[in-house]
Short mmCIF file of C-alpha atoms in Angstrom, two decimals:
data_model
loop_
_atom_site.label_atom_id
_atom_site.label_comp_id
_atom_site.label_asym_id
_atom_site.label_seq_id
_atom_site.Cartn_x
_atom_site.Cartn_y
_atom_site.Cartn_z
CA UNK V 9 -1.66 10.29 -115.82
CA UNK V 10 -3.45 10.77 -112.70
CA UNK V 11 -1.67 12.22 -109.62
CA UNK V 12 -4.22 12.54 -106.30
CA UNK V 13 -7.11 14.24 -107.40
CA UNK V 14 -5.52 16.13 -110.85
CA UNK V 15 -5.00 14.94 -113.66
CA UNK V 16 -2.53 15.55 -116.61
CA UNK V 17 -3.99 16.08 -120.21
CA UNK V 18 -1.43 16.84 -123.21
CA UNK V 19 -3.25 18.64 -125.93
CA UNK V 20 -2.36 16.38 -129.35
CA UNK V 21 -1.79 19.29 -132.16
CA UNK V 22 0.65 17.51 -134.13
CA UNK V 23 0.44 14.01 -135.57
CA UNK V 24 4.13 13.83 -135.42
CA UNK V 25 3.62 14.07 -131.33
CA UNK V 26 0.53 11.95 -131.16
CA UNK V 27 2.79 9.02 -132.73
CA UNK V 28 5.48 9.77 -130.22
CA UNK V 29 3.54 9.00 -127.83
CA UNK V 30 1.77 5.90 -128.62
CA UNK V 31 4.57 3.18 -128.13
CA UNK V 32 7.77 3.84 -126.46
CA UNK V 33 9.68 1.65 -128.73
CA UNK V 34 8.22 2.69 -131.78
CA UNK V 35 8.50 6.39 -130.81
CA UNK V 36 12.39 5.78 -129.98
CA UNK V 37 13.09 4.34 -133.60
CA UNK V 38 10.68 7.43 -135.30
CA UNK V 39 12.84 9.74 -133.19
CA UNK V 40 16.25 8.77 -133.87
CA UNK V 41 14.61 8.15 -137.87
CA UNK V 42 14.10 11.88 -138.36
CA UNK V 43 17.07 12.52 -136.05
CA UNK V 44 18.89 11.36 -139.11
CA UNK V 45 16.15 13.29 -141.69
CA UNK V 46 16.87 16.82 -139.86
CA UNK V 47 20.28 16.89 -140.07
CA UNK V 48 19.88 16.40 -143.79
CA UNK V 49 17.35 18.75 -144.34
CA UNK V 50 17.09 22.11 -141.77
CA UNK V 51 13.99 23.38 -143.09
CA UNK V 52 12.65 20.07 -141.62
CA UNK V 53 14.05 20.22 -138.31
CA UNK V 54 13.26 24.19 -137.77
CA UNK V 55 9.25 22.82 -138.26
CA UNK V 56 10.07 19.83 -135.78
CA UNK V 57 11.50 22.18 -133.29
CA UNK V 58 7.93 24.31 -133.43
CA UNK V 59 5.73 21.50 -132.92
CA UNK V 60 7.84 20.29 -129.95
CA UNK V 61 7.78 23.44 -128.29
CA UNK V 62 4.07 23.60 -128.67
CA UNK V 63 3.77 19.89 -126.94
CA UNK V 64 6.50 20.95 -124.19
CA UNK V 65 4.35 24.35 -123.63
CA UNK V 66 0.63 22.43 -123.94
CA UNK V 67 0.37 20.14 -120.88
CA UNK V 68 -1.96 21.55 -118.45
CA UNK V 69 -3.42 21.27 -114.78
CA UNK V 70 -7.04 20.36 -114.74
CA UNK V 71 -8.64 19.78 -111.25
CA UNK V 72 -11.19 17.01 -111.89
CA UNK V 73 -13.55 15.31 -108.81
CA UNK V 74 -12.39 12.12 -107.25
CA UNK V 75 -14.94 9.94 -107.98
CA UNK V 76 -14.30 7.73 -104.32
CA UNK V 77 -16.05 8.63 -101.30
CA UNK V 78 -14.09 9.27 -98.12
CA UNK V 79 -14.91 6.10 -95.71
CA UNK V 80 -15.86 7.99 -92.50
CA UNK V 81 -16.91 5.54 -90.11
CA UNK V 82 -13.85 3.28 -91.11
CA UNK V 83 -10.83 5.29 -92.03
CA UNK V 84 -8.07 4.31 -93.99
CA UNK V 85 -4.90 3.85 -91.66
CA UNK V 86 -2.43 6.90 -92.16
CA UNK V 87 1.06 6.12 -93.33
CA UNK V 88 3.33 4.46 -91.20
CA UNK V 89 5.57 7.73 -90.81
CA UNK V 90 2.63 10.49 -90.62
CA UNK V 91 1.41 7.39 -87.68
CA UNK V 92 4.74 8.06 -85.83
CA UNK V 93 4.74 11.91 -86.16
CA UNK V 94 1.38 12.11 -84.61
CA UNK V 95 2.10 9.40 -82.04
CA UNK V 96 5.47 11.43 -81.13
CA UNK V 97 3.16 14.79 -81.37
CA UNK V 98 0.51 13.76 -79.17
CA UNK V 99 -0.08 16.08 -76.12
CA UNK V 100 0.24 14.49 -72.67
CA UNK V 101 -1.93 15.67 -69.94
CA UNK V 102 -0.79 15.51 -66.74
CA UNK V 103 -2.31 13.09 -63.70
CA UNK V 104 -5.41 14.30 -62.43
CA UNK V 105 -4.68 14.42 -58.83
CA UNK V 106 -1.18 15.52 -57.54
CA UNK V 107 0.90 12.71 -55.92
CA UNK V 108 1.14 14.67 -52.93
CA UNK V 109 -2.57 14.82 -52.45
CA UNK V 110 -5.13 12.48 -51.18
CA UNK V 111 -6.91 10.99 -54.13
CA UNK V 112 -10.16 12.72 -53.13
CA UNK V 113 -8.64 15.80 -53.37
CA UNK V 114 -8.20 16.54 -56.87
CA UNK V 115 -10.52 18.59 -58.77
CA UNK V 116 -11.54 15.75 -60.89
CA UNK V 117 -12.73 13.88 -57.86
CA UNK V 118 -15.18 17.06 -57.29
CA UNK V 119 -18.70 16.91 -56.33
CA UNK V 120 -21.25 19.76 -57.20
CA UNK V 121 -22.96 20.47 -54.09
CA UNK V 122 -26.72 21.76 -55.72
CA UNK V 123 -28.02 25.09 -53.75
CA UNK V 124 -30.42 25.26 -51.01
CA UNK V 125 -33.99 25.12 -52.30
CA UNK V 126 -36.23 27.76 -49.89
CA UNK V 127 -39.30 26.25 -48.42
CA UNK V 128 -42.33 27.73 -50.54
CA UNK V 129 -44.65 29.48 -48.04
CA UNK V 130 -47.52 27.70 -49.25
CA UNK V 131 -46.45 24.29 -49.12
CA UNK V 132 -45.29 24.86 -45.44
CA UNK V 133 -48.93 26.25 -44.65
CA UNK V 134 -50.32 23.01 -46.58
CA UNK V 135 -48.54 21.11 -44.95
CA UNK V 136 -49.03 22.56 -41.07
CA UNK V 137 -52.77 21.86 -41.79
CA UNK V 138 -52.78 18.02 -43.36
CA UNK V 139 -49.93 17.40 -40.31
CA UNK V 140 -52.98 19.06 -38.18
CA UNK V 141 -55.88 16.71 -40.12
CA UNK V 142 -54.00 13.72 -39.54
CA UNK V 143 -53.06 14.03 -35.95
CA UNK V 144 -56.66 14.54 -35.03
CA UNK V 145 -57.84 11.46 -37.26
CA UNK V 146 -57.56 7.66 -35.90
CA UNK V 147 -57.98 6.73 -39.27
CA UNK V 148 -55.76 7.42 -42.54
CA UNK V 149 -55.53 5.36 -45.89
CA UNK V 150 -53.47 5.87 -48.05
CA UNK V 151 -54.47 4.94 -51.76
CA UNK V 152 -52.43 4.92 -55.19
CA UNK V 153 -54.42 7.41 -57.68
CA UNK V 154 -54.75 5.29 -61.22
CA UNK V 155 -55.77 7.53 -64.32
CA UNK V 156 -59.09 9.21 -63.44
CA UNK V 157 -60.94 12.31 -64.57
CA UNK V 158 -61.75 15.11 -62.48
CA UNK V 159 -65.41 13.99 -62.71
CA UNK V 160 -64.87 10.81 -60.65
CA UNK V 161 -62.88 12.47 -58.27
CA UNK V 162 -65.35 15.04 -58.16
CA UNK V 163 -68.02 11.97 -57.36
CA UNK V 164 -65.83 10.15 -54.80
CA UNK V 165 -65.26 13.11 -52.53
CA UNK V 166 -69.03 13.34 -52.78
CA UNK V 167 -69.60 9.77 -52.07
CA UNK V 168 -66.66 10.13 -49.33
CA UNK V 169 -67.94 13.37 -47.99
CA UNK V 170 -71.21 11.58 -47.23
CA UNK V 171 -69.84 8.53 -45.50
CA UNK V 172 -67.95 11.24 -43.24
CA UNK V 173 -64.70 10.76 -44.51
CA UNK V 174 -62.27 13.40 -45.98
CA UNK V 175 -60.70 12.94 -49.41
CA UNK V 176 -57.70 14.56 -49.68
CA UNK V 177 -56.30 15.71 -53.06
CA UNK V 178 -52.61 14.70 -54.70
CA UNK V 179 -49.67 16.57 -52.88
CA UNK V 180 -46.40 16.49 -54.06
CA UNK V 181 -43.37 14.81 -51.82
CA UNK V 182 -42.09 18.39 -50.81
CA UNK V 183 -45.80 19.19 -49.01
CA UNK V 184 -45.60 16.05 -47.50
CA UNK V 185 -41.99 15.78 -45.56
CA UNK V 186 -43.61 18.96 -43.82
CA UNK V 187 -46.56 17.44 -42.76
CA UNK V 188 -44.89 14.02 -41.41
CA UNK V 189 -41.14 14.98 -41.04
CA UNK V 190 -40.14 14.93 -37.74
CA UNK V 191 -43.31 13.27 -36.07
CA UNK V 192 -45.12 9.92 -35.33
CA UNK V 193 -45.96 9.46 -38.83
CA UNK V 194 -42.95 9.76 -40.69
CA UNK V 195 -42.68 6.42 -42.20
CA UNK V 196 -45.65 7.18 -44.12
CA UNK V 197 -43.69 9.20 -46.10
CA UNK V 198 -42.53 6.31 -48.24
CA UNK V 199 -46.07 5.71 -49.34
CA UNK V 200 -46.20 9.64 -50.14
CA UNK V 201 -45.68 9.74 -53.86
CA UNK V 202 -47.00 12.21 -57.13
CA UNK V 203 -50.03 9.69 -57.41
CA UNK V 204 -51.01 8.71 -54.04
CA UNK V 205 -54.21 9.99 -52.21
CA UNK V 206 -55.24 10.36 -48.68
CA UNK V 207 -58.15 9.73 -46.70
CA UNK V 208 -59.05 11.00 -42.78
CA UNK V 209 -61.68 10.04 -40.36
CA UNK V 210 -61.89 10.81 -37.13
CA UNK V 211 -62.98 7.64 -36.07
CA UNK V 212 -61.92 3.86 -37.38
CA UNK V 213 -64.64 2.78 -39.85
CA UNK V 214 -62.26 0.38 -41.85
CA UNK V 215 -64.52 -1.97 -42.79
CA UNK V 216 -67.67 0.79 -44.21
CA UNK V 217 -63.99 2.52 -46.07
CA UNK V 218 -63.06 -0.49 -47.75
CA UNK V 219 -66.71 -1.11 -48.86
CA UNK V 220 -66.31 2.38 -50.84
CA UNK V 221 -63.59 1.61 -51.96
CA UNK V 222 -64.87 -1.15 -54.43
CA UNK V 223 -67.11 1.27 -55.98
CA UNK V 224 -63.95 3.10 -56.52
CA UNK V 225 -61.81 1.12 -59.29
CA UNK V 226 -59.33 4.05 -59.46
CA UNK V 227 -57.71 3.94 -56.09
CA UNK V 228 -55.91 0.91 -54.93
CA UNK V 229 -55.59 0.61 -50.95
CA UNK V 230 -51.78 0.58 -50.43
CA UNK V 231 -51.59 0.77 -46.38
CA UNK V 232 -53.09 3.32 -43.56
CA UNK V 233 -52.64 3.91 -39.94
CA UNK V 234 -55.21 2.70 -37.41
CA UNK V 235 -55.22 3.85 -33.76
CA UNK V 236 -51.68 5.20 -34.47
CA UNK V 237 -50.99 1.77 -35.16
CA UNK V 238 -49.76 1.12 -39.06
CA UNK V 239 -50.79 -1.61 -41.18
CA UNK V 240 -50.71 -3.66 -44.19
CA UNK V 241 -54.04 -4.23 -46.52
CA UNK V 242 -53.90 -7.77 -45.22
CA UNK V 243 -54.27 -5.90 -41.72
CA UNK V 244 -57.18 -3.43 -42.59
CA UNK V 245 -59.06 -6.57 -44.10
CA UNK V 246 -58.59 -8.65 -41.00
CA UNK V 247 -59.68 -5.66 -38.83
CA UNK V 248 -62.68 -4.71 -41.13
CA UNK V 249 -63.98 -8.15 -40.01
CA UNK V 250 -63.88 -7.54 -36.23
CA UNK V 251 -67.37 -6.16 -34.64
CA UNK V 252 -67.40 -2.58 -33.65
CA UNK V 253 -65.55 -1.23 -30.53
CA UNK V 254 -69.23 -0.88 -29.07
CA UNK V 255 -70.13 -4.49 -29.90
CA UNK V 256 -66.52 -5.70 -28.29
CA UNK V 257 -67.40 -3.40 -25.18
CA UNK V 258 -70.80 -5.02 -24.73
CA UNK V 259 -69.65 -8.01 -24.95
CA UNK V 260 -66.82 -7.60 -22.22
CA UNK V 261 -69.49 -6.19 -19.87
CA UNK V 262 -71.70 -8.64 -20.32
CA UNK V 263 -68.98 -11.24 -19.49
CA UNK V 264 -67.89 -9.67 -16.36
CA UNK V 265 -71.76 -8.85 -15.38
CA UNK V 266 -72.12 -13.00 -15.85
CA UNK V 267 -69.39 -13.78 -13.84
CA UNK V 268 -70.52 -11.50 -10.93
CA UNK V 269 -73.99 -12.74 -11.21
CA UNK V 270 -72.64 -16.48 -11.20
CA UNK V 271 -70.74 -15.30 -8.14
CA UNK V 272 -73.56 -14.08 -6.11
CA UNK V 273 -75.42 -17.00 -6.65
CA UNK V 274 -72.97 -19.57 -5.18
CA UNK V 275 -72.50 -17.46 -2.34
CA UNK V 276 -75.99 -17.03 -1.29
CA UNK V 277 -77.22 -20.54 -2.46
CA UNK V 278 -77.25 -22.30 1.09
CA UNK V 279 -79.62 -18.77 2.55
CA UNK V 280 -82.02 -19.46 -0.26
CA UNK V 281 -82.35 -23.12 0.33
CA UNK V 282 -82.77 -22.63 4.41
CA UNK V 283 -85.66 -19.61 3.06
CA UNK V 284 -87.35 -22.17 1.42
CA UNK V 285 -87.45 -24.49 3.72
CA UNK V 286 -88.50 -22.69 6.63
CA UNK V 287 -91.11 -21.21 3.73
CA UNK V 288 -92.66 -25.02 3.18
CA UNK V 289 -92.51 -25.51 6.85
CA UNK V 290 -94.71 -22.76 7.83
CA UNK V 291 -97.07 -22.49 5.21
CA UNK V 292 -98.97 -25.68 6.56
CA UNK V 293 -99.27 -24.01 10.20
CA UNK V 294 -100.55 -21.04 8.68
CA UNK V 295 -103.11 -23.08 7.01
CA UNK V 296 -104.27 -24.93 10.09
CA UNK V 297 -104.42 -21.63 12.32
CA UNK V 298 -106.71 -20.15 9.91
CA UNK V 299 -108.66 -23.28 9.39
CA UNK V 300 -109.54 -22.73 13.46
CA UNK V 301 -110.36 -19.21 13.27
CA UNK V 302 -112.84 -20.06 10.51
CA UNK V 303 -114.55 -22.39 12.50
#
C-alpha cells in the first residue's frame, strides 16, 4: 500500500497471516474454518491470538523516495478547492493613483530626476581653448576616427603638422558642448562624437586637406565649416576644385582693368585718328623744307 510518499510494509512472521492475506475470499473461508477449530480446541486459539497480535503490532512507517520528479516549468493544477481557497485568499492591492488625484500624480507615475553633474575644471579649460582654436580658424573638418594605432596618429599629426594644419585629438561630448554651446558653431555638435577628430587651419586649403586625407585611410571626412559657412563632403569637393582666392582675385582685376582699357580706347579713338592724320600730312612738308635747305 502506498499512501503519498510512505509506504506500508507488514512484516510476514506467521504462515497462518501470510495466507490471510493472499486472497480475500480464501482468507474469509480459512478464518471462519479455524473460527470453528478454536472453539473446539483453546490451546489452539490462545496460539492464534499471539500471532495476531504480533501482525496487528508489526506494520510499520517507512519513508521511502518518490521516484517522480516535480514538473517545475509546467505544474500540475492544484485541486479544485485548494484553487478556490487561494483565489478567495489572494491579497488585493489597492489602485495606484488615488481617484481624487490627477493620474500623474501618483507615486507610481514618478520620475527620478538624476543629480546635477559639476563641470570638471579641466574639461571647461579644454574646452575654452578648442572654442578659442576654432574661432580663429576659417577652416575645420571634422573626420570619423576608424581603428588606428597610436603610431599612425602619431604620423598624421606629423604629416598634418607639416602641411600647417592642426590635428586635434578625440574629446569626449562633455568637452565639446563647452567649446560650441552657446556660439556660431553649435550645430557641429551633432558631428561631435567618442570617435570623431578635428582639424584647424587658419586659412581654407580644402583642396591640399582632402589630398592628405587619402593617404589617411583611417579618417573618413564627415563635414567641416568653411568661411563660417558649413558644408557637406559633396561641398568641400566642389570647393576643392575652385582656383585659389588669389587666382579668383586676379582674375576679377584683370577683368575690370580690360574693361577700363576697352573704355579708354573708344573714347579717345577719333583724337588718335585726327593725330595721325595731321602726322601723314606733315611729314611730306617736312621732307620738302629740308630737301631746300640741303640744296
Amino acid at each position: 500500500m502506498v499512501d503519498g510518499r510512505y509506504e506500508v510494509k507488514l512484516p510476514w512472521k506467521e504462515g497462518a497471516a501470510s495466507d490471510l492475506m493472499d486472497n480475500r475470499e480464501a482468507a474469509e473461508a480459512r478464518l471462519s474454518g479455524l473460527v470453528r477449530k478454536l472453539d473446539k480446541e483453546p490451546d489452539l486459539r490462545e496460539r492464534y491470538n499471539a500471532a495476531l497480535r504480533l501482525v496487528v503490532r508489526g506494520p510499520l512507517l517507512a519513508s521511502v523516495r518518490h521516484k517522480a520528479r516535480i514538473n517545475i516549468q509546467k505544474p500540475k493544477l492544484p485541486h479544485w478547492e485548494k484553487a478556490r481557497f487561494q483565489r478567495l485568499t489572494k491579497p488585493r492591492l489597492p489602485d495606484p493613483v488615488d481617484a481624487r488625484l490627477a493620474p500623474h500624480a501618483g507615486c507610481f507615475h514618478a520620475v527620478e530626476v538624476p543629480p546635477a553633474r559639476e563641470d570638471n575644471p579641466l574639461e571647461v579649460l579644454i574646452g575654452k581653448q578648442l572654442r578659442k582654436t576654432c574661432e580663429n580658424s576659417r577652416l575645420i573638418i571634422f573626420f570619423h576616427r576608424n581603428s588606428i594605432t597610436l603610431t599612425e596618429v602619431h604620423k598624421a599629426w606629423q604629416m598634418l603638422k607639416r602641411a600647417g594644419f592642426t590635428y586635434h585629438k578625440l574629446f569626449n561630448n562633455r568637452i565639446a558642448g563647452h567649446a560650441f554651446s552657446e556660439t556660431r558653431l553649435s550645430p557641429v555638435l551633432q558631428l561631435c562624437r567618442s570617435h570623431t577628430a578635428l582639424v584647424t587651419c587658419p586659412e581654407p586649403r580644402v583642396a591640399q586637406l582632402l589630398s592628405l586625407q587619402k593617404r589617411l585611410p583611417q579618417l573618413v571626412v564627415i563635414g567641416g565649416v568653411v568661411e563660417d559657412r558649413f558644408m557637406s563632403v559633396a561641398d568641400l569637393e566642389r570647393y576643392a576644385q575652385l582656383p585659389s582666392v588669389d587666382a579668383l582675385r586676379a582674375q576679377f582685376c584683370h577683368l575690370l582693368s580690360a574693361q577700363a582699357a576697352g573704355l579708354s580706347a573708344s573714347l579717345g579713338h577719333h583724337q588718335a585718328a585726327l593725330v595721325r592724320s595731321l602726322a601723314a600730312y606733315s611729314e611730306p612738308a617736312a621732307a620738302g623744307r629740308q630737301g631746300q635747305e640741303e640744296s
